[in-house]
PDB file of C-alpha atoms in Angstrom:
ATOM      1  CA  MET A  20      14.116 -54.772 -37.661  1.00 45.00           C
ATOM      2  CA  THR A  21      11.354 -52.260 -37.512  1.00 47.00           C
ATOM      3  CA  ILE A  22      10.846 -49.648 -34.861  1.00 44.00           C
ATOM      4  CA  GLU A  23       7.331 -48.669 -33.998  1.00 50.00           C
ATOM      5  CA  LEU A  24       7.019 -45.032 -33.077  1.00 42.00           C
ATOM      6  CA  GLU A  25       4.413 -44.062 -30.563  1.00 46.00           C
ATOM      7  CA  THR A  26       2.360 -41.165 -31.738  1.00 43.00           C
ATOM      8  CA  THR A  27       0.101 -39.056 -29.619  1.00 42.00           C
ATOM      9  CA  PRO A  28      -3.083 -38.201 -31.454  1.00 48.00           C
ATOM     10  CA  ARG A  29      -3.732 -34.492 -31.645  1.00 50.00           C
ATOM     11  CA  ARG A  30      -6.555 -33.512 -29.345  1.00 53.00           C
ATOM     12  CA  ARG A  31      -9.578 -32.363 -31.251  1.00 60.00           C
ATOM     13  CA  ARG A  32     -11.058 -29.160 -29.961  1.00 61.00           C
ATOM     14  CA  HIS A  33     -14.597 -27.978 -30.468  1.00 66.00           C
ATOM     15  CA  PRO A  34     -14.682 -24.747 -32.537  1.00 69.00           C
ATOM     16  CA  ASP A  35     -16.159 -22.786 -29.631  1.00 77.00           C
ATOM     17  CA  ALA A  36     -13.449 -24.142 -27.343  1.00 84.00           C
ATOM     18  CA  VAL A  37     -10.755 -23.095 -29.812  1.00 85.00           C
ATOM     19  CA  ARG A  38     -12.101 -19.546 -29.923  1.00 87.00           C
ATOM     20  CA  THR A  39     -12.325 -19.376 -26.139  1.00 90.00           C
ATOM     21  CA  GLU A  40      -8.787 -20.703 -25.667  1.00 91.00           C
ATOM     22  CA  ALA A  41      -7.432 -18.445 -28.409  1.00 91.00           C
ATOM     23  CA  ILE A  42      -8.965 -15.333 -26.875  1.00 91.00           C
ATOM     24  CA  ALA A  43      -7.604 -16.311 -23.451  1.00 92.00           C
ATOM     25  CA  ALA A  44      -4.137 -16.757 -24.968  1.00 92.00           C
ATOM     26  CA  ALA A  45      -4.455 -13.453 -26.822  1.00 91.00           C
ATOM     27  CA  ARG A  46      -5.412 -11.740 -23.569  1.00 90.00           C
ATOM     28  CA  GLN A  47      -2.245 -13.022 -21.889  1.00 90.00           C
ATOM     29  CA  LEU A  48      -0.120 -11.940 -24.846  1.00 90.00           C
ATOM     30  CA  LEU A  49      -1.702  -8.494 -24.665  1.00 89.00           C
ATOM     31  CA  VAL A  50      -0.796  -8.153 -20.993  1.00 87.00           C
ATOM     32  CA  THR A  51       2.791  -9.326 -21.431  1.00 87.00           C
ATOM     33  CA  GLY A  52       3.644  -7.908 -24.851  1.00 87.00           C
ATOM     34  CA  GLY A  53       1.084  -5.283 -25.776  1.00 85.00           C
ATOM     35  CA  PRO A  54      -1.296  -5.205 -28.766  1.00 86.00           C
ATOM     36  CA  ASP A  55       1.456  -5.853 -31.319  1.00 86.00           C
ATOM     37  CA  ALA A  56       2.130  -9.223 -29.670  1.00 89.00           C
ATOM     38  CA  VAL A  57      -1.371 -10.457 -30.501  1.00 89.00           C
ATOM     39  CA  THR A  58      -0.882 -12.282 -33.805  1.00 90.00           C
ATOM     40  CA  LEU A  59      -2.252 -15.512 -35.235  1.00 90.00           C
ATOM     41  CA  GLN A  60       1.196 -17.073 -35.069  1.00 91.00           C
ATOM     42  CA  SER A  61       1.827 -16.100 -31.448  1.00 92.00           C
ATOM     43  CA  VAL A  62      -1.587 -17.361 -30.349  1.00 91.00           C
ATOM     44  CA  ALA A  63      -1.083 -20.619 -32.246  1.00 90.00           C
ATOM     45  CA  GLY A  64       2.279 -21.049 -30.538  1.00 90.00           C
ATOM     46  CA  ALA A  65       0.808 -20.369 -27.105  1.00 90.00           C
ATOM     47  CA  LEU A  66      -1.820 -23.058 -27.695  1.00 88.00           C
ATOM     48  CA  ASN A  67       0.587 -25.487 -29.378  1.00 89.00           C
ATOM     49  CA  MET A  68      -1.641 -25.477 -32.431  1.00 87.00           C
ATOM     50  CA  ALA A  69      -0.953 -25.156 -36.125  1.00 87.00           C
ATOM     51  CA  HIS A  70      -1.017 -21.625 -37.500  1.00 85.00           C
ATOM     52  CA  GLY A  71      -3.526 -22.726 -40.117  1.00 83.00           C
ATOM     53  CA  ASN A  72      -5.913 -23.963 -37.450  1.00 84.00           C
ATOM     54  CA  ILE A  73      -6.094 -20.566 -35.774  1.00 86.00           C
ATOM     55  CA  THR A  74      -6.396 -18.902 -39.169  1.00 87.00           C
ATOM     56  CA  HIS A  75      -9.308 -21.197 -39.983  1.00 85.00           C
ATOM     57  CA  HIS A  76     -11.212 -19.974 -36.927  1.00 85.00           C
ATOM     58  CA  PHE A  77     -10.444 -16.250 -37.170  1.00 87.00           C
ATOM     59  CA  GLY A  78      -9.435 -15.631 -40.768  1.00 86.00           C
ATOM     60  CA  SER A  79      -7.007 -12.826 -39.988  1.00 87.00           C
ATOM     61  CA  ALA A  80      -5.103 -11.177 -37.164  1.00 85.00           C
ATOM     62  CA  ALA A  81      -7.530  -8.253 -37.375  1.00 84.00           C
ATOM     63  CA  ASN A  82     -10.465 -10.572 -36.702  1.00 87.00           C
ATOM     64  CA  LEU A  83      -8.624 -12.126 -33.763  1.00 87.00           C
ATOM     65  CA  GLN A  84      -7.889  -8.692 -32.334  1.00 86.00           C
ATOM     66  CA  THR A  85     -11.522  -7.687 -32.821  1.00 86.00           C
ATOM     67  CA  ALA A  86     -12.686 -10.783 -30.939  1.00 89.00           C
ATOM     68  CA  LEU A  87     -10.226  -9.971 -28.152  1.00 89.00           C
ATOM     69  CA  ALA A  88     -11.404  -6.360 -28.015  1.00 88.00           C
ATOM     70  CA  ASP A  89     -15.039  -7.424 -27.818  1.00 89.00           C
ATOM     71  CA  ALA A  90     -14.283  -9.878 -25.000  1.00 90.00           C
ATOM     72  CA  LEU A  91     -12.246  -7.397 -22.957  1.00 89.00           C
ATOM     73  CA  ILE A  92     -14.735  -4.585 -23.430  1.00 89.00           C
ATOM     74  CA  ALA A  93     -17.591  -6.875 -22.395  1.00 90.00           C
ATOM     75  CA  ASP A  94     -15.667  -7.884 -19.256  1.00 90.00           C
ATOM     76  CA  MET A  95     -14.873  -4.263 -18.452  1.00 89.00           C
ATOM     77  CA  ILE A  96     -18.479  -3.149 -18.888  1.00 90.00           C
ATOM     78  CA  ALA A  97     -19.637  -6.012 -16.668  1.00 90.00           C
ATOM     79  CA  ALA A  98     -17.140  -4.962 -13.988  1.00 89.00           C
ATOM     80  CA  VAL A  99     -18.250  -1.319 -14.177  1.00 88.00           C
ATOM     81  CA  ARG A 100     -21.902  -2.340 -13.958  1.00 88.00           C
ATOM     82  CA  GLU A 101     -21.372  -4.769 -11.089  1.00 90.00           C
ATOM     83  CA  GLY A 102     -19.032  -2.522  -9.116  1.00 89.00           C
ATOM     84  CA  THR A 103     -21.133   0.622  -9.486  1.00 85.00           C
ATOM     85  CA  ASN A 104     -24.246  -1.271  -8.467  1.00 86.00           C
ATOM     86  CA  LYS A 105     -22.517  -2.664  -5.372  1.00 89.00           C
ATOM     87  CA  LEU A 106     -21.377   0.832  -4.427  1.00 85.00           C
ATOM     88  CA  ARG A 107     -24.895   2.122  -5.013  1.00 81.00           C
ATOM     89  CA  ILE A 108     -26.426  -0.364  -2.565  1.00 84.00           C
ATOM     90  CA  GLY A 109     -23.596  -0.068  -0.043  1.00 86.00           C
ATOM     91  CA  ALA A 110     -22.103  -3.530  -0.588  1.00 92.00           C
ATOM     92  CA  ILE A 111     -18.600  -2.157  -1.282  1.00 91.00           C
ATOM     93  CA  THR A 112     -16.688   1.035  -0.544  1.00 91.00           C
ATOM     94  CA  GLU A 113     -15.369   3.644  -2.943  1.00 90.00           C
ATOM     95  CA  ALA A 114     -11.883   2.157  -2.548  1.00 94.00           C
ATOM     96  CA  ASP A 115     -13.204  -1.280  -3.488  1.00 94.00           C
ATOM     97  CA  LEU A 116     -14.769   0.111  -6.655  1.00 91.00           C
ATOM     98  CA  VAL A 117     -11.566   1.923  -7.596  1.00 93.00           C
ATOM     99  CA  ASP A 118      -9.493  -1.237  -7.126  1.00 94.00           C
ATOM    100  CA  LEU A 119     -11.965  -3.329  -9.119  1.00 92.00           C
ATOM    101  CA  ILE A 120     -11.970  -1.042 -12.151  1.00 92.00           C
ATOM    102  CA  PHE A 121      -8.288  -0.088 -12.013  1.00 94.00           C
ATOM    103  CA  ASP A 122      -7.355  -3.783 -11.929  1.00 92.00           C
ATOM    104  CA  ARG A 123      -9.405  -4.390 -15.069  1.00 90.00           C
ATOM    105  CA  PHE A 124      -7.618  -1.614 -16.917  1.00 92.00           C
ATOM    106  CA  GLU A 125      -4.117  -2.336 -15.622  1.00 89.00           C
ATOM    107  CA  SER A 126      -3.766  -6.057 -14.916  1.00 84.00           C
ATOM    108  CA  ASP A 127      -6.107  -7.327 -17.652  1.00 83.00           C
ATOM    109  CA  GLY A 128      -4.689  -5.104 -20.381  1.00 86.00           C
ATOM    110  CA  VAL A 129      -7.938  -3.246 -21.055  1.00 88.00           C
ATOM    111  CA  GLY A 130      -6.245   0.146 -20.846  1.00 91.00           C
ATOM    112  CA  ARG A 131      -3.520  -0.755 -23.341  1.00 88.00           C
ATOM    113  CA  LEU A 132      -6.088  -2.177 -25.721  1.00 88.00           C
ATOM    114  CA  ILE A 133      -8.345   0.885 -25.545  1.00 91.00           C
ATOM    115  CA  GLY A 134      -5.366   3.179 -26.058  1.00 91.00           C
ATOM    116  CA  TRP A 135      -4.342   1.141 -29.099  1.00 88.00           C
ATOM    117  CA  LEU A 136      -7.872   1.164 -30.529  1.00 88.00           C
ATOM    118  CA  ALA A 137      -8.122   4.913 -29.981  1.00 91.00           C
ATOM    119  CA  ALA A 138      -4.812   5.504 -31.768  1.00 90.00           C
ATOM    120  CA  GLN A 139      -6.118   3.484 -34.718  1.00 86.00           C
ATOM    121  CA  GLY A 140      -9.444   5.288 -34.771  1.00 88.00           C
ATOM    122  CA  SER A 141     -11.153   1.913 -34.408  1.00 85.00           C
ATOM    123  CA  ASP A 142     -14.934   1.748 -34.452  1.00 85.00           C
ATOM    124  CA  ARG A 143     -14.738  -0.951 -31.755  1.00 83.00           C
ATOM    125  CA  LEU A 144     -14.728   1.903 -29.245  1.00 89.00           C
ATOM    126  CA  ASP A 145     -18.194   2.894 -30.450  1.00 90.00           C
ATOM    127  CA  THR A 146     -19.414  -0.432 -29.092  1.00 86.00           C
ATOM    128  CA  MET A 147     -17.827   0.344 -25.734  1.00 88.00           C
ATOM    129  CA  TYR A 148     -19.424   3.788 -25.616  1.00 91.00           C
ATOM    130  CA  GLN A 149     -22.829   2.338 -26.473  1.00 90.00           C
ATOM    131  CA  HIS A 150     -22.597  -0.207 -23.668  1.00 88.00           C
ATOM    132  CA  LEU A 151     -21.311   2.367 -21.178  1.00 88.00           C
ATOM    133  CA  ALA A 152     -24.243   4.622 -22.029  1.00 89.00           C
ATOM    134  CA  LYS A 153     -26.663   1.912 -20.925  1.00 86.00           C
ATOM    135  CA  VAL A 154     -25.094   1.274 -17.513  1.00 84.00           C
ATOM    136  CA  PRO A 155     -26.545   4.279 -15.607  1.00 81.00           C
ATOM    137  CA  ALA A 156     -30.048   3.634 -16.943  1.00 79.00           C
ATOM    138  CA  GLU A 157     -29.851  -0.054 -16.052  1.00 76.00           C
ATOM    139  CA  LEU A 158     -28.693   0.687 -12.509  1.00 72.00           C
ATOM    140  CA  GLY A 159     -31.069   3.598 -12.025  1.00 64.00           C
ATOM    141  CA  GLN A 160     -34.220   1.572 -12.543  1.00 58.00           C
ATOM    142  CA  THR A 161     -34.497   0.924  -8.800  1.00 53.00           C
ATOM    143  CA  PRO A 162     -34.285   3.777  -6.273  1.00 49.00           C
ATOM    144  CA  GLU A 163     -32.495   1.909  -3.474  1.00 53.00           C
ATOM    145  CA  GLY A 164     -29.005   2.950  -2.485  1.00 51.00           C
ATOM    146  CA  GLY A 165     -27.146   6.205  -2.050  1.00 55.00           C
ATOM    147  CA  LEU A 166     -26.672   7.094  -5.719  1.00 62.00           C
ATOM    148  CA  THR A 167     -29.414   8.847  -7.639  1.00 68.00           C
ATOM    149  CA  PRO A 168     -30.024   8.154 -11.345  1.00 70.00           C
ATOM    150  CA  GLU A 169     -28.573  11.601 -12.072  1.00 75.00           C
ATOM    151  CA  ALA A 170     -25.368  10.773 -10.184  1.00 76.00           C
ATOM    152  CA  LEU A 171     -24.700   7.406 -11.815  1.00 78.00           C
ATOM    153  CA  PRO A 172     -23.303   8.700 -15.152  1.00 85.00           C
ATOM    154  CA  LYS A 173     -20.829  10.905 -13.275  1.00 83.00           C
ATOM    155  CA  VAL A 174     -19.636   8.040 -11.076  1.00 82.00           C
ATOM    156  CA  VAL A 175     -19.094   5.840 -14.138  1.00 85.00           C
ATOM    157  CA  ALA A 176     -17.236   8.634 -15.953  1.00 88.00           C
ATOM    158  CA  ILE A 177     -15.000   9.419 -12.966  1.00 86.00           C
ATOM    159  CA  ILE A 178     -13.885   5.852 -12.407  1.00 87.00           C
ATOM    160  CA  VAL A 179     -13.487   4.799 -16.052  1.00 90.00           C
ATOM    161  CA  MET A 180     -11.496   7.851 -17.147  1.00 91.00           C
ATOM    162  CA  ALA A 181      -9.293   7.753 -14.053  1.00 91.00           C
ATOM    163  CA  ALA A 182      -8.545   4.051 -14.551  1.00 93.00           C
ATOM    164  CA  LEU A 183      -7.792   4.512 -18.252  1.00 93.00           C
ATOM    165  CA  SER A 184      -5.339   7.361 -17.745  1.00 93.00           C
ATOM    166  CA  ALA A 185      -3.638   5.536 -14.875  1.00 94.00           C
ATOM    167  CA  SER A 186      -3.201   2.386 -16.967  1.00 93.00           C
ATOM    168  CA  LEU A 187      -1.641   4.272 -19.884  1.00 92.00           C
ATOM    169  CA  ILE A 188       0.651   6.865 -18.317  1.00 94.00           C
ATOM    170  CA  GLY A 189       0.301   6.314 -14.578  1.00 93.00           C
ATOM    171  CA  PRO A 190       3.484   4.360 -13.754  1.00 93.00           C
ATOM    172  CA  GLY A 191       5.826   6.600 -15.741  1.00 95.00           C
ATOM    173  CA  THR A 192       4.219   9.825 -14.551  1.00 96.00           C
ATOM    174  CA  LEU A 193       4.277   8.815 -10.895  1.00 96.00           C
ATOM    175  CA  ALA A 194       7.877   7.619 -11.113  1.00 96.00           C
ATOM    176  CA  ALA A 195       8.955  10.864 -12.779  1.00 97.00           C
ATOM    177  CA  LEU A 196       7.305  12.909 -10.045  1.00 97.00           C
ATOM    178  CA  ASP A 197       8.519  10.625  -7.239  1.00 97.00           C
ATOM    179  CA  LEU A 198       4.984   9.787  -6.141  1.00 96.00           C
ATOM    180  CA  PRO A 199       3.874   6.434  -4.688  1.00 96.00           C
ATOM    181  CA  GLU A 200       2.384   3.791  -6.982  1.00 93.00           C
ATOM    182  CA  THR A 201      -0.891   3.992  -5.070  1.00 94.00           C
ATOM    183  CA  PHE A 202      -1.307   7.728  -5.689  1.00 95.00           C
ATOM    184  CA  SER A 203      -3.767   7.461  -8.604  1.00 94.00           C
ATOM    185  CA  ARG A 204      -6.025   4.990  -6.826  1.00 95.00           C
ATOM    186  CA  GLU A 205      -5.988   6.978  -3.608  1.00 95.00           C
ATOM    187  CA  ARG A 206      -6.836  10.218  -5.376  1.00 92.00           C
ATOM    188  CA  ALA A 207      -9.618   8.581  -7.379  1.00 91.00           C
ATOM    189  CA  THR A 208     -11.023   7.173  -4.135  1.00 93.00           C
ATOM    190  CA  ASP A 209     -10.760  10.548  -2.375  1.00 91.00           C
ATOM    191  CA  TYR A 210     -12.456  12.311  -5.257  1.00 86.00           C
ATOM    192  CA  LEU A 211     -15.260   9.760  -5.441  1.00 85.00           C
ATOM    193  CA  MET A 212     -15.855   9.861  -1.676  1.00 85.00           C
ATOM    194  CA  HIS A 213     -15.819  13.654  -1.579  1.00 81.00           C
ATOM    195  CA  TRP A 214     -18.095  13.890  -4.593  1.00 73.00           C
ATOM    196  CA  ARG A 215     -20.629  11.413  -3.188  1.00 72.00           C
ATOM    197  CA  HIS A 216     -20.654  12.918   0.301  1.00 70.00           C
ATOM    198  CA  SER A 217     -21.179  16.398  -1.114  1.00 66.00           C
ATOM    199  CA  GLY A 218     -24.341  15.187  -2.805  1.00 57.00           C
ATOM    200  CA  GLY A 219     -22.735  15.164  -6.225  1.00 54.00           C
ATOM    201  CA  SER A 220     -22.043  18.895  -6.200  1.00 51.00           C
ATOM    202  CA  ALA A 221     -18.256  18.854  -5.847  1.00 47.00           C
ATOM    203  CA  GLU A 222     -16.570  19.840  -9.077  1.00 51.00           C
ATOM    204  CA  GLN A 223     -12.966  19.749  -7.868  1.00 49.00           C
ATOM    205  CA  PRO A 224     -11.045  17.006  -6.031  1.00 46.00           C
ATOM    206  CA  ILE A 225     -10.235  17.663  -2.402  1.00 43.00           C
ATOM    207  CA  GLU A 226      -6.771  18.813  -1.451  1.00 47.00           C
ATOM    208  CA  SER A 227      -4.630  16.601   0.734  1.00 45.00           C
TER     209      SER A 227
END
């Protein structure tokens, strides 16, 4: 007597699809486990794929992490560009912009990744700086809105640096000082509103 075993053929994925799915899985691993959790083996496991298949597409864990960094930085730059432009033309408020950028750094793991890259002295941050440098010029090409070309770099700097610090040490610092979880976002919003309404001349945040 012979028993026929049913086998499910392994789904073939297009190389571009594999890279996209792998980066998405790596992003989730970054959020839940930090940069050290992003390995070829962990990504392969998340996708139910053979380790060798992921290795074939990326070559090494370093290459996978580089691809993840590039994707997250590109998303973050796009969010900064879009959010700052919407604030410039009055489509969103300062609080909306703060939430948009803070969410990118906190919920999407961008802050943890940037902190990790900075600790390693990675040149991937140079790419981020280069893209950030272009944002004010791109948005300042048209005069409409309440932000002048001179003000745009300062708005970008305020929101990016505030979001980065909040994503790295915000929760622990606020808990230690018995401050509400919303404190960093509220203060960033207050500062941005005060700075804009003062014509960009305010150098210190307002006191509450």
